[in-house]
Short mmCIF file of C-alpha atoms and ligand atoms in Angstrom, two decimals:
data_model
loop_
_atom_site.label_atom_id
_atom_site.label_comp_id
_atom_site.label_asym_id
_atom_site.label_seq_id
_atom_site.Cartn_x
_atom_site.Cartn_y
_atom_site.Cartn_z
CA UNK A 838 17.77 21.51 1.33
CA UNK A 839 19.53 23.95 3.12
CA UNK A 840 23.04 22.28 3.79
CA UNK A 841 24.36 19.98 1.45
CA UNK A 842 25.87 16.54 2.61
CA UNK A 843 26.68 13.87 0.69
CA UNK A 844 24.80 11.11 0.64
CA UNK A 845 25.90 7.64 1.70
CA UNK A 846 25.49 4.52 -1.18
CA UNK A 847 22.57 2.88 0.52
CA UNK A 848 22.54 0.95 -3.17
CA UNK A 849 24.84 -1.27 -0.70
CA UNK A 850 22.27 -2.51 1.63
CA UNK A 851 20.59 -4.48 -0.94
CA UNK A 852 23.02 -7.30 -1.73
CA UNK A 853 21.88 -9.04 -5.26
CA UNK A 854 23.58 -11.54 -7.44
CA UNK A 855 22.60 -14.30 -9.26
CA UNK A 856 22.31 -16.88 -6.36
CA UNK A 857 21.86 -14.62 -3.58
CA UNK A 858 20.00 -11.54 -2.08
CA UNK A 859 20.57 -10.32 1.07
CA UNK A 860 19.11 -7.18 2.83
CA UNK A 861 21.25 -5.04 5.15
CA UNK A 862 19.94 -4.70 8.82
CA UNK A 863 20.39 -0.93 8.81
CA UNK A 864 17.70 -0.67 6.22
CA UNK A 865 14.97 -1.77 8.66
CA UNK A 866 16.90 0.31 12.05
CA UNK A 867 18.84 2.87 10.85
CA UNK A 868 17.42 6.52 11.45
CA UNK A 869 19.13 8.26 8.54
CA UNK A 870 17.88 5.15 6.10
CA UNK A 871 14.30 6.04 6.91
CA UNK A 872 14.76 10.20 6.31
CA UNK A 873 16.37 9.16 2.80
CA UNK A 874 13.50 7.04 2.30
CA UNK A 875 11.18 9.81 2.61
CA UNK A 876 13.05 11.79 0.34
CA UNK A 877 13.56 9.11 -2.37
CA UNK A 878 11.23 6.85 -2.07
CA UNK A 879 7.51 8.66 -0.67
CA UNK A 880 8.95 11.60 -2.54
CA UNK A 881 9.31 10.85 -5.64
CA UNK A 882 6.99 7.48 -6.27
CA UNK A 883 2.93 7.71 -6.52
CA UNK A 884 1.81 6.84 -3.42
CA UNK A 885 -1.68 5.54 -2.64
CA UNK A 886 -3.88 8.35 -0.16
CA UNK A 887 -7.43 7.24 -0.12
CA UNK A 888 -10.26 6.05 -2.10
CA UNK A 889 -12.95 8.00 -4.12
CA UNK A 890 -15.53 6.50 -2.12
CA UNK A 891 -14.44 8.08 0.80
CA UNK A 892 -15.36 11.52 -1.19
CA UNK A 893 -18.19 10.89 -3.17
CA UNK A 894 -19.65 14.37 -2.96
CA UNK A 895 -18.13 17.84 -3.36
CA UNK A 896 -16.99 19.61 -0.31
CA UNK A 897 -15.72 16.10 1.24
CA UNK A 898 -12.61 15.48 1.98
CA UNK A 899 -10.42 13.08 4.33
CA UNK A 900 -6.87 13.59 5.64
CA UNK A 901 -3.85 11.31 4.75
CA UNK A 902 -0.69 11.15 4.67
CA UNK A 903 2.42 10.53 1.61
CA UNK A 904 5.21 9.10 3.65
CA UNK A 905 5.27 11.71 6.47
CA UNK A 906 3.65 14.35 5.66
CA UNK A 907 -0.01 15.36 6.04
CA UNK A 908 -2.21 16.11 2.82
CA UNK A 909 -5.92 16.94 2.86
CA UNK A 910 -7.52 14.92 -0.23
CA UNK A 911 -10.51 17.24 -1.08
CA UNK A 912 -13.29 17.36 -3.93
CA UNK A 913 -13.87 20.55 -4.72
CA UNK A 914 -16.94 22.18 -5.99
CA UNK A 915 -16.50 21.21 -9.65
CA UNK A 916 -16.28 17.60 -8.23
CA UNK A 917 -12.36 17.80 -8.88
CA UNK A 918 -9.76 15.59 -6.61
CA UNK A 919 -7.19 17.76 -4.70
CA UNK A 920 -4.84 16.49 -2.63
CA UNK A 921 -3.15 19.63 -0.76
CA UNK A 922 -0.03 19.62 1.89
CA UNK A 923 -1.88 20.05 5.34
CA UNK A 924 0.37 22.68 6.60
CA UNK A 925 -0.65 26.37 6.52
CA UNK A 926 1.65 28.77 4.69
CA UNK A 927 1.63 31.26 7.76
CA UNK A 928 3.40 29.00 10.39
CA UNK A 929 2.70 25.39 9.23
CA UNK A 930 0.44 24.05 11.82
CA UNK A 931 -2.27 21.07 10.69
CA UNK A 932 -4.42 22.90 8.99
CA UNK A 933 -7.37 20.03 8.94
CA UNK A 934 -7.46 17.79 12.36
CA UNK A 935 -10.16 16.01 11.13
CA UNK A 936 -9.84 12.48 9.48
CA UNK A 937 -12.75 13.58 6.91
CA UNK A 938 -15.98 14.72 6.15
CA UNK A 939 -17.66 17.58 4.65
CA UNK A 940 -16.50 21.20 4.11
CA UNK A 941 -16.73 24.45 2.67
CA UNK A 942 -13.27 25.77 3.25
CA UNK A 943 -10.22 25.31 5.91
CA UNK A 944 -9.45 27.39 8.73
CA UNK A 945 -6.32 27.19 10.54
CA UNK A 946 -7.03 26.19 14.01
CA UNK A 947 -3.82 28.20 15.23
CA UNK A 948 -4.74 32.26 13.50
CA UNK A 949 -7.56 31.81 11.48
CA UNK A 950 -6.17 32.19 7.98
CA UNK A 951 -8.58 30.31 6.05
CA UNK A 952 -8.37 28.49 2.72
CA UNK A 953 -10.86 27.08 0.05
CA UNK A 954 -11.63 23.47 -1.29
CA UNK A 955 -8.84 24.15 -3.74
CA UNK A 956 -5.94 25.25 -1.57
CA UNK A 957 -6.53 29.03 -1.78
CA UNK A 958 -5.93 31.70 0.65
CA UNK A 959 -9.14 33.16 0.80
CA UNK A 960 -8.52 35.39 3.88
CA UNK A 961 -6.10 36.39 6.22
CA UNK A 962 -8.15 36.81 9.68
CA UNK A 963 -7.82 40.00 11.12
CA UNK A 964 -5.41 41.67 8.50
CA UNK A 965 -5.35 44.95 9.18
CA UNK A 966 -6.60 45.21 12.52
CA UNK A 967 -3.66 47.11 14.95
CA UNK A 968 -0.63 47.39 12.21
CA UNK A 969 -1.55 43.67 11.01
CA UNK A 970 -0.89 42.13 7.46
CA UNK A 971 -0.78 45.56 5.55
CA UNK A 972 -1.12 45.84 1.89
CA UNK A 973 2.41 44.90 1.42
CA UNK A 974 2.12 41.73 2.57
CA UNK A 975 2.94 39.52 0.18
CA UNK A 976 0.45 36.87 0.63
CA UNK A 977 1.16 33.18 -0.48
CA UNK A 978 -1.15 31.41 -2.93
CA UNK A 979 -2.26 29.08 -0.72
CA UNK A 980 -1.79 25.76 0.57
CA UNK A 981 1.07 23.97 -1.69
CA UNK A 982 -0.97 21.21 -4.14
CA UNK A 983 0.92 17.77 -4.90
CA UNK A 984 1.30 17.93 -8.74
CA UNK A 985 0.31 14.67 -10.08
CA UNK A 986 -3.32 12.92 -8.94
CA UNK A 987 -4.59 10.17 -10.69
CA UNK A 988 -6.96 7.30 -9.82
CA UNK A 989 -6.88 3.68 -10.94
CA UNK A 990 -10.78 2.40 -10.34
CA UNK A 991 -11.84 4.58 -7.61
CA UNK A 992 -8.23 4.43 -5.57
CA UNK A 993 -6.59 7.64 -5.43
CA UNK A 994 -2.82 8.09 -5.81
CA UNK A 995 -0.85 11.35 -5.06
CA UNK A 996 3.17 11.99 -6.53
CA UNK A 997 5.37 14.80 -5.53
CA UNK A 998 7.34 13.98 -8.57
CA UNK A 999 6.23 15.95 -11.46
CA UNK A 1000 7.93 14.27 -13.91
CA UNK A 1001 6.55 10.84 -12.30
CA UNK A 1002 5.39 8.24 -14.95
CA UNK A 1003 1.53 7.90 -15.87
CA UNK A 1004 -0.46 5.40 -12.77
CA UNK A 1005 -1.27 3.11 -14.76
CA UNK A 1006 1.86 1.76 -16.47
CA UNK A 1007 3.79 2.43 -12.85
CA UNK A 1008 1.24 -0.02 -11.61
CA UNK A 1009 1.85 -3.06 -14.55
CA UNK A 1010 0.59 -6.35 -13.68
CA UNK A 1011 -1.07 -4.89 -10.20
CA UNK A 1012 -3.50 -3.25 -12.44
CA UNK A 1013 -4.91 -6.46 -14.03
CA UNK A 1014 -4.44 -7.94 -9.93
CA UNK A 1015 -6.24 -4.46 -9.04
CA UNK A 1016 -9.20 -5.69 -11.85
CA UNK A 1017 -9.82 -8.98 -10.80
CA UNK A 1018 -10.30 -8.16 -7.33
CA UNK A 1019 -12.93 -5.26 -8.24
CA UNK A 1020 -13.93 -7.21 -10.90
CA UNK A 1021 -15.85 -9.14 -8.09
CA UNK A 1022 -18.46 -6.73 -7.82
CA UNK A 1023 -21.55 -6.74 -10.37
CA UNK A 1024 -21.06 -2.72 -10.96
CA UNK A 1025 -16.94 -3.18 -10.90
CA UNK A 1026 -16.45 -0.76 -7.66
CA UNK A 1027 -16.01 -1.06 -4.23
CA UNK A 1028 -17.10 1.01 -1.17
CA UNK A 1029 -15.18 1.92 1.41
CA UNK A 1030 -18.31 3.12 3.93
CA UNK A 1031 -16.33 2.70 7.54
CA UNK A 1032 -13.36 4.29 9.50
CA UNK A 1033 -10.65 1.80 9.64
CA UNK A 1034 -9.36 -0.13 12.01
CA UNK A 1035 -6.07 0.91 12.83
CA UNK A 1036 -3.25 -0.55 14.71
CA UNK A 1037 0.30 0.57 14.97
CA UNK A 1038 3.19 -1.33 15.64
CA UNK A 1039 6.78 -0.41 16.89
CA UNK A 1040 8.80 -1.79 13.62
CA UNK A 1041 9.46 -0.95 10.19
CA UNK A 1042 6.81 0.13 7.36
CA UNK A 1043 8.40 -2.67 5.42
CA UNK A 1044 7.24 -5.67 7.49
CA UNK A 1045 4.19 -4.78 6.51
CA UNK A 1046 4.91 -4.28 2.72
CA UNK A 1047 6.78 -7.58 2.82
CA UNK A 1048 4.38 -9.55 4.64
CA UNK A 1049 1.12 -8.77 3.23
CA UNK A 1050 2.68 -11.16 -0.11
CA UNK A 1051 4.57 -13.58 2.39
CA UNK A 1052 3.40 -16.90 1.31
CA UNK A 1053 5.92 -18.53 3.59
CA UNK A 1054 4.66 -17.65 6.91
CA UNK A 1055 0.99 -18.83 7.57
CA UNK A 1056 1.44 -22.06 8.68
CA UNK A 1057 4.24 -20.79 11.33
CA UNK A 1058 3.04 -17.39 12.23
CA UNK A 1059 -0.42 -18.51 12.21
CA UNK A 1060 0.04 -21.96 14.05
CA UNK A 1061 -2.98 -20.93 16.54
CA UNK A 1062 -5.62 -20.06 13.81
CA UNK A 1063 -4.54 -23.17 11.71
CA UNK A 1064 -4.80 -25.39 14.60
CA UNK A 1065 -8.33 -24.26 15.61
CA UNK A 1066 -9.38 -24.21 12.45
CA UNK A 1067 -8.71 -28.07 11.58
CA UNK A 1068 -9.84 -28.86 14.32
CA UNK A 1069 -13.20 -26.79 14.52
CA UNK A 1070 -13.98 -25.37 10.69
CA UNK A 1071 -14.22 -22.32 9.05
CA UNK A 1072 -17.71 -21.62 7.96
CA UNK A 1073 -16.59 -19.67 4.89
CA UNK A 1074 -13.76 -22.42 4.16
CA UNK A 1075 -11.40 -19.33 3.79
CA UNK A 1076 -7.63 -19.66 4.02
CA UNK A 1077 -8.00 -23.08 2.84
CA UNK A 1078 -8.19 -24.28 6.33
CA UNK A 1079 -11.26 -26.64 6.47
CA UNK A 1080 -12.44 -29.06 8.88
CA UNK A 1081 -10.83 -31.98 9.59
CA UNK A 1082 -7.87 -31.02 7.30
CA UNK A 1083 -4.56 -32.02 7.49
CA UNK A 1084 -1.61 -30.19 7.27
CA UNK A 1085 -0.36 -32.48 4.16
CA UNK A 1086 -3.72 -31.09 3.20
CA UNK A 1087 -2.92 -27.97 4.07
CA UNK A 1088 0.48 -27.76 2.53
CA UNK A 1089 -0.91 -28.87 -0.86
CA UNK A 1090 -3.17 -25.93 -1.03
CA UNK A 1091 -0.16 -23.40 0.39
CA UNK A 1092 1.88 -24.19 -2.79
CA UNK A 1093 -0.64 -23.75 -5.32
CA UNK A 1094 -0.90 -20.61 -7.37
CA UNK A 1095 2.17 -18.15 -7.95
CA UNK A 1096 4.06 -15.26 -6.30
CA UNK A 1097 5.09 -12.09 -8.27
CA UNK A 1098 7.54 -10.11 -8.73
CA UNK A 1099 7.03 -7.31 -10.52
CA UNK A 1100 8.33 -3.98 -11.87
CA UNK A 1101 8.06 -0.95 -10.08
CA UNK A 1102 8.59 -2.85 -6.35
CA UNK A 1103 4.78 -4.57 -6.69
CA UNK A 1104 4.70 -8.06 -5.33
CA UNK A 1105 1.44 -10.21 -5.99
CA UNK A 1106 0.34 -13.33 -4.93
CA UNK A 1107 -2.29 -15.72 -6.66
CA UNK A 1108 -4.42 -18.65 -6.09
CA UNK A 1109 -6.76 -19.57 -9.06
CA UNK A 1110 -9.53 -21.48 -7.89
CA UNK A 1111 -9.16 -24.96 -8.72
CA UNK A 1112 -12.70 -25.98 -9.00
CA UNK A 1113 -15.53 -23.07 -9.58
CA UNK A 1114 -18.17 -25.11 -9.94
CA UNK A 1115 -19.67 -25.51 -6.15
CA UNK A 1116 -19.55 -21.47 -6.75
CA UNK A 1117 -22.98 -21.93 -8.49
CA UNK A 1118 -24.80 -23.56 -6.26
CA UNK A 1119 -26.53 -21.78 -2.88
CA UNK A 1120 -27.19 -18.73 -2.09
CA UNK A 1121 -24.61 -16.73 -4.07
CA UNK A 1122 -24.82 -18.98 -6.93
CA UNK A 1123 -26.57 -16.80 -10.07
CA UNK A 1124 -24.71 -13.29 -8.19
CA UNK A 1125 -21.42 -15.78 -9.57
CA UNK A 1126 -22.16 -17.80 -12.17
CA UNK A 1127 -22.84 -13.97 -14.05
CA UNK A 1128 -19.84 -12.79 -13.01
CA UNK A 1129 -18.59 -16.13 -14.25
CA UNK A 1130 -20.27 -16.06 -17.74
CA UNK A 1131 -19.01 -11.92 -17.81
CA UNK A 1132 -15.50 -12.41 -17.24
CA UNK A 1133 -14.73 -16.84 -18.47
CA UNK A 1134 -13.93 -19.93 -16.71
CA UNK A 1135 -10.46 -18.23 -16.36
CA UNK A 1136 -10.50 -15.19 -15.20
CA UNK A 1137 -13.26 -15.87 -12.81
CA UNK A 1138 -10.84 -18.49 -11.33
CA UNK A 1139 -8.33 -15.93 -10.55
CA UNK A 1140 -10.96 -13.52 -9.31
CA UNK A 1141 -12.96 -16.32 -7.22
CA UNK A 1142 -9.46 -17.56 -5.52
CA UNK A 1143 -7.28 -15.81 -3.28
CA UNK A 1144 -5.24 -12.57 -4.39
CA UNK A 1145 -2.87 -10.33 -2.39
CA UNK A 1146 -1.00 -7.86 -3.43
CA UNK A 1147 1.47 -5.31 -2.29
CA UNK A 1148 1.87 -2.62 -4.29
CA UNK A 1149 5.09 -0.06 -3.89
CA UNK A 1150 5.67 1.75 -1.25
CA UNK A 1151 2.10 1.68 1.00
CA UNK A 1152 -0.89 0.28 -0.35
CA UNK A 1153 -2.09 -3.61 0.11
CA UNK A 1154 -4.50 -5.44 -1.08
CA UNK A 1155 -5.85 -8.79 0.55
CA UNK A 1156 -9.15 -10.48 0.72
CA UNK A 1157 -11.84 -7.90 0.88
CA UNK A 1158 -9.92 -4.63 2.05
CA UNK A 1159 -7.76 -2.17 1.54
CA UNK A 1160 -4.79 -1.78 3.83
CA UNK A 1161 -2.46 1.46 4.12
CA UNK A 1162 0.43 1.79 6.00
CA UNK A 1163 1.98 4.67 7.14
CA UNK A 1164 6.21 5.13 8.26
CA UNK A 1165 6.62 7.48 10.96
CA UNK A 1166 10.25 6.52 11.79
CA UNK A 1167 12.05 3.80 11.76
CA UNK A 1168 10.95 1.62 14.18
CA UNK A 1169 7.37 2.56 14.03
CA UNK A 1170 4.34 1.99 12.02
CA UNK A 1171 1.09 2.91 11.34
CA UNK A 1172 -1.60 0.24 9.83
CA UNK A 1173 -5.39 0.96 8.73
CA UNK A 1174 -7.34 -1.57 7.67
CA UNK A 1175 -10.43 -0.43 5.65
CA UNK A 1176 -12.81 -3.60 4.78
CA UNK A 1177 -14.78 -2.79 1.42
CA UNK A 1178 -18.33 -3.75 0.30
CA UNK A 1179 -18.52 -5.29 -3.57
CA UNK A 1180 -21.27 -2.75 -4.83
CA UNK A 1181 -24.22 -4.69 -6.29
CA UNK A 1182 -22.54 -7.66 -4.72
CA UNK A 1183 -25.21 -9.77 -2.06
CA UNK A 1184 -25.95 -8.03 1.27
CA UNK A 1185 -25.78 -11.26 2.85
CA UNK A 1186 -22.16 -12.19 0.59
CA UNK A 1187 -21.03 -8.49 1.97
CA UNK A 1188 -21.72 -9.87 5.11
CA UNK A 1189 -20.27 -13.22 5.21
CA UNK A 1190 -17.12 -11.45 4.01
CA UNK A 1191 -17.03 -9.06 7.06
CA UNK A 1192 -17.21 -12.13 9.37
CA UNK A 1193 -14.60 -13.78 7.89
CA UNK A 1194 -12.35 -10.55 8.10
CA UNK A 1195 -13.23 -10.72 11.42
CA UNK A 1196 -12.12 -13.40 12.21
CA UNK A 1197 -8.60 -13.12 10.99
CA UNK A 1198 -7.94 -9.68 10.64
CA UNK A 1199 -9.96 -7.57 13.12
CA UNK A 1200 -8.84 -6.20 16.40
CA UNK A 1201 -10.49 -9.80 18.29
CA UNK A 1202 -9.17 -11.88 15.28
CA UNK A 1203 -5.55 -13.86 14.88
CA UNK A 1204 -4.27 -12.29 12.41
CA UNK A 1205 -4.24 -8.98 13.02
CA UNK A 1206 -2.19 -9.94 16.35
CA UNK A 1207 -0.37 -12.87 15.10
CA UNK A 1208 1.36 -10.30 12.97
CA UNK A 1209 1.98 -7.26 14.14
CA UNK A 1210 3.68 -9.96 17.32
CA UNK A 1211 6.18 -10.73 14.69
CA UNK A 1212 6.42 -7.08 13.18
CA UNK A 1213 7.66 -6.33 16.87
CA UNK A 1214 9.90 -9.32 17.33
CA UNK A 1215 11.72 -8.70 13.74
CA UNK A 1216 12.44 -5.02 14.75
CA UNK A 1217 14.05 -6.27 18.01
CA UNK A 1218 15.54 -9.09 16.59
CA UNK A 1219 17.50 -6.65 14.40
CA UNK A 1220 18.53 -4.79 16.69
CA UNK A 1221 21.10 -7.21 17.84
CA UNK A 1222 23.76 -5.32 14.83
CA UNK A 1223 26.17 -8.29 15.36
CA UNK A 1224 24.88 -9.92 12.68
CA UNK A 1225 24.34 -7.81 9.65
CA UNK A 1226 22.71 -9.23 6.69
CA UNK A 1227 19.20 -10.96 6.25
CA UNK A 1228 18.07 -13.60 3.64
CA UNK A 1229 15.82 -13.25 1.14
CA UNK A 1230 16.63 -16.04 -1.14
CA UNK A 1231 13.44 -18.43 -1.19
CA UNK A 1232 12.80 -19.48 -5.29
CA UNK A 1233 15.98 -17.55 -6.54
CA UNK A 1234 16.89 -19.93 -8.31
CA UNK A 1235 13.66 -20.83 -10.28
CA UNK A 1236 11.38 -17.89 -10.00
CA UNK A 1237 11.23 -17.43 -14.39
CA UNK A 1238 10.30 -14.54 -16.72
CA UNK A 1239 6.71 -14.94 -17.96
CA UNK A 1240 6.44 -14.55 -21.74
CA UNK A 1241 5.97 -10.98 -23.06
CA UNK A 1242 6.55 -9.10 -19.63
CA UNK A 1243 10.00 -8.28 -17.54
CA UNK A 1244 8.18 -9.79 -14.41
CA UNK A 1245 9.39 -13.14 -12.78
CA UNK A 1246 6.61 -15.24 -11.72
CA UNK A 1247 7.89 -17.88 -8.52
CA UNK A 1248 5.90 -20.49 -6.75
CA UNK A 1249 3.47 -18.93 -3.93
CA UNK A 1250 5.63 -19.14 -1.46
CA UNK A 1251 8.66 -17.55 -3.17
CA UNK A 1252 10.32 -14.67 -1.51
CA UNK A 1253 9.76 -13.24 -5.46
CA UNK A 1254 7.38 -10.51 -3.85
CA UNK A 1255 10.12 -9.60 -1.32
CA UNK A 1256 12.87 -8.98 -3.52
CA UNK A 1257 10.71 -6.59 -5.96
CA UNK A 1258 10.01 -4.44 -3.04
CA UNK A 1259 13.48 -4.48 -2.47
CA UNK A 1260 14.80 -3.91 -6.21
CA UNK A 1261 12.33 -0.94 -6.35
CA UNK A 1262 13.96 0.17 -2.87
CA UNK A 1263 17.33 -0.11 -4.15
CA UNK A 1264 16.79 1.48 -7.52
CA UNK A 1265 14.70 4.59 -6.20
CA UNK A 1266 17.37 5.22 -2.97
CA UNK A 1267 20.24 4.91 -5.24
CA UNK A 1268 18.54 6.87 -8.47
CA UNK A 1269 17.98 9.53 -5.85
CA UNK A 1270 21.18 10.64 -4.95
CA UNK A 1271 21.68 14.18 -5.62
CA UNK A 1272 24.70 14.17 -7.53
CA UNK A 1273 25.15 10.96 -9.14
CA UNK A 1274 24.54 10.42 -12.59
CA UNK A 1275 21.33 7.95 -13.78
CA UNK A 1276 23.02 4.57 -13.15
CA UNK A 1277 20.00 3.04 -15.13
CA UNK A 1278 20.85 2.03 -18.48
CA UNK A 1279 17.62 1.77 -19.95
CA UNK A 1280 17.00 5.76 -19.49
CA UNK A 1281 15.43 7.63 -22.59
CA UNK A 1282 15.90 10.91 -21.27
CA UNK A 1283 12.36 11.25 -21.51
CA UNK A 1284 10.87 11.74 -18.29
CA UNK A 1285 12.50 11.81 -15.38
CA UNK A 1286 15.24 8.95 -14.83
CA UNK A 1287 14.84 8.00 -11.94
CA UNK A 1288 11.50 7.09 -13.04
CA UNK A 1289 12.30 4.68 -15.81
CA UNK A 1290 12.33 0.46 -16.02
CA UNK A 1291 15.69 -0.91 -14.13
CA UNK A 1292 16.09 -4.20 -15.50
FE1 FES B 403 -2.15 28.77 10.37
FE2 FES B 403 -1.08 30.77 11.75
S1 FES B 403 -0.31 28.79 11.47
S2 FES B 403 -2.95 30.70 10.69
FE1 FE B 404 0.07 -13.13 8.41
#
């Protein structure tokens, strides 16, 4: 940058011992947190920016973001995946205003200078008309190209960190979480075919990121929906909320399954199904008893219950869509919802699917609302500085180390999810201060250290 400052310990706002973990308050409200964030966090982390169905065909692209700043994600001519900083090299404006579709090159909306699939300058408009851009110019490559791209099954993740680690063993146990949602479809892919719905909410990006895996609020948050719903039925018997349920009921099925936390800030949550069998019957039942006899009793139990993830810093994963959020300061967020299809899957399943998202999580559903209310009410709530830390404690104390892998596995409620986004936070804000030394003791001097395993 062009004035060095020192930066402040924000390895301080995360508060961790053995029986406690508290969060600081200025993590969620204060300005400077969120700028650092951009730098340490969206900067130097992979960071999810769309989905290869979005692109299928050469010359299509769709516009994103990584943390704050715009990036084009293009597929060029030899079918390859760009993803290009949407700023033009003459005087930065948006280069593409559009939130996709199909091109053959960009063209500055503000002087014309136009670029190709790839990021090139192809022309300068009007060069050397009246004394213009003369042959001394010395003309920029072109559009500046995020180094690292790589997909995981069709989702496309960008990293302005060259020295970033490979996707997959960033994403660990969200990859197998990643599978067995996919996994649901007959051909193994999804297809994202609509614009989102989008919704954006005066509060932190990490509401969002924490309460995508929040096992503890449904039955609070949610009160509404869960009262309707026991009283009146839910036609796909989603959320576990049936007719004529109780909340013992209800309870019973709340606490079953496990909440993750994992390395690299992902947090997972999953429900096995208990009983598969009644899968097999109906209308649906050979399009899962195949999926059942592919995958084993197992796995299909995992894949047939309920699975949400949220994987560090802005992607999220929960019943049959992707969800992206997007900081733009502080106190403000940006949501988009995109529901997928399960390619090969049912028309009619596809459907039933969409209804039930509808129901919860579109713009006339409870959810969606139910939510973002509280996204709202937390950032005010903070605001009140008197009080300074907040508690993230729930399963501390008995969330244990699976065998053979450094994540800790809690009941489904567990604020386990929580505090990996929040270890992640704390390791990538503190790694990232320019002139401290890697505090991580497990660095090989390998790759890049702010990069490596901090356990
Ligand atoms: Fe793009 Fe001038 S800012 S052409
Ligand atoms: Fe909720």
């Amino acid at each position: 940058t062009w004035m060095h400052r020192p930066e402040p310990d924000y390895s301080r706002l995360v508060w961790e011992e053995a029986n406690r973990f508290r969060v600081h308050t200025s993590a969620y409200t204060d300005p400077t947190v969120f700028a650092a964030e951009m730098k340490h966090i969206f900067q130097k982390t992979w960071v999810y920016v769309g989905h290869e169905s979005q692109i299928p065909e050469s010359g299509n692209f769709i516009t994103s973001y990584i943390g704050n700043q715009p990036v084009i994600v293009v597929r060029d001519e030899e079918r390859q995946i760009h993803v290009l900083v949407n700023r033009c090299v003459h005087r930065g404006a948006v280069v593409c205003r559009e939130g996709g579709g199909r091109a053959s090159e960009f063209n500055c909306p503000y002087h014309g200078w136009v670029y190709g699939l790839d990021g090139k300058l192809l022309a300068v408009s009007e060069r050397k008309d009246a004394g213009g851009y003369d042959d001394a110019f010395d003309a920029p490559e072109g559009l500046f190209k995020v180094p690292r791209v790589e997909r995981y099954r069709g989702l496309i993740f960008a990293s302005f960190n060259p020295a970033v680690q490979p996707l997959v063993p960033y994403l660990g146990r969200a990859k197998q979480f990643i599978d067995r949602k996919l996994n649901f479809s007959p051909e193994g892919e999804i297809v994202l075919s609509s614009k989102p719905f989008v919704v954006r909410y005066p509060g932190n990006w990490k509401f969002q990121a924490e309460n995508i895996v929040d096992g503890y609020h449904f039955m609070h948050t949610h009160k509404g929906f869960v009262q309707l719903q026991m009283k009146y039925g839910d036609s796909t018997g989603d959320f576990g909320v049936h007719k004529g349920g109780t909340p013992k009921a209800m309870r019973a099925l709340r606490f079953r399954g496990a909440a993750w936390r994992c390395e690299n800030g992902h947090g997972l949550i999953e429900k096995p199904l208990g009983e598969v069998d009644s899968l097999f019957e109906g209308e649906f039942g050979d399009y899962q008893r195949a999926l059942h006899d592919t995958y084993g009793e197992e796995e299909f139990s995992f894949m047939a219950g309920k699975l949400s993830g949220s994987i560090f810093p802005n992607l999220g994963l929960i019943h049959n869509q992707i969800r992206v959020w997007r900081p733009i300061a502080h106190n403000m967020t940006e949501v988009a919802v995109y529901p997928y299809e399960l390619k090969g899957a049912p028309d009619a399943f596809n459907e039933g699917m969409l209804r039930s998202q509808e129901r919860f999580y579109g713009p006339a559903g409870h959810g969606a609302a139910d939510d973002v209310d509280i996204f709202i009410r937390n950032q005010q709530g903070l605001e009140a500085s008197a009080v300074d830390w907040l508690i993230l404690e729930r399963g501390l104390s008995t969330d244990a180390p699976d065998a053979g892998s450094r994540d800790l596995r809690g009941g489904s409620t567990s604020e386990a999810p929580q505090r990996a986004i929040w270890s992640e936070w704390k390791r990538l804000m503190s790694a990232g201060a320019d002139q401290k030394p890697s505090s991580c003791p497990s660095s090989t001097g390998a790759h890049d250290a702010t990069q490596e395993g901090h356990h």
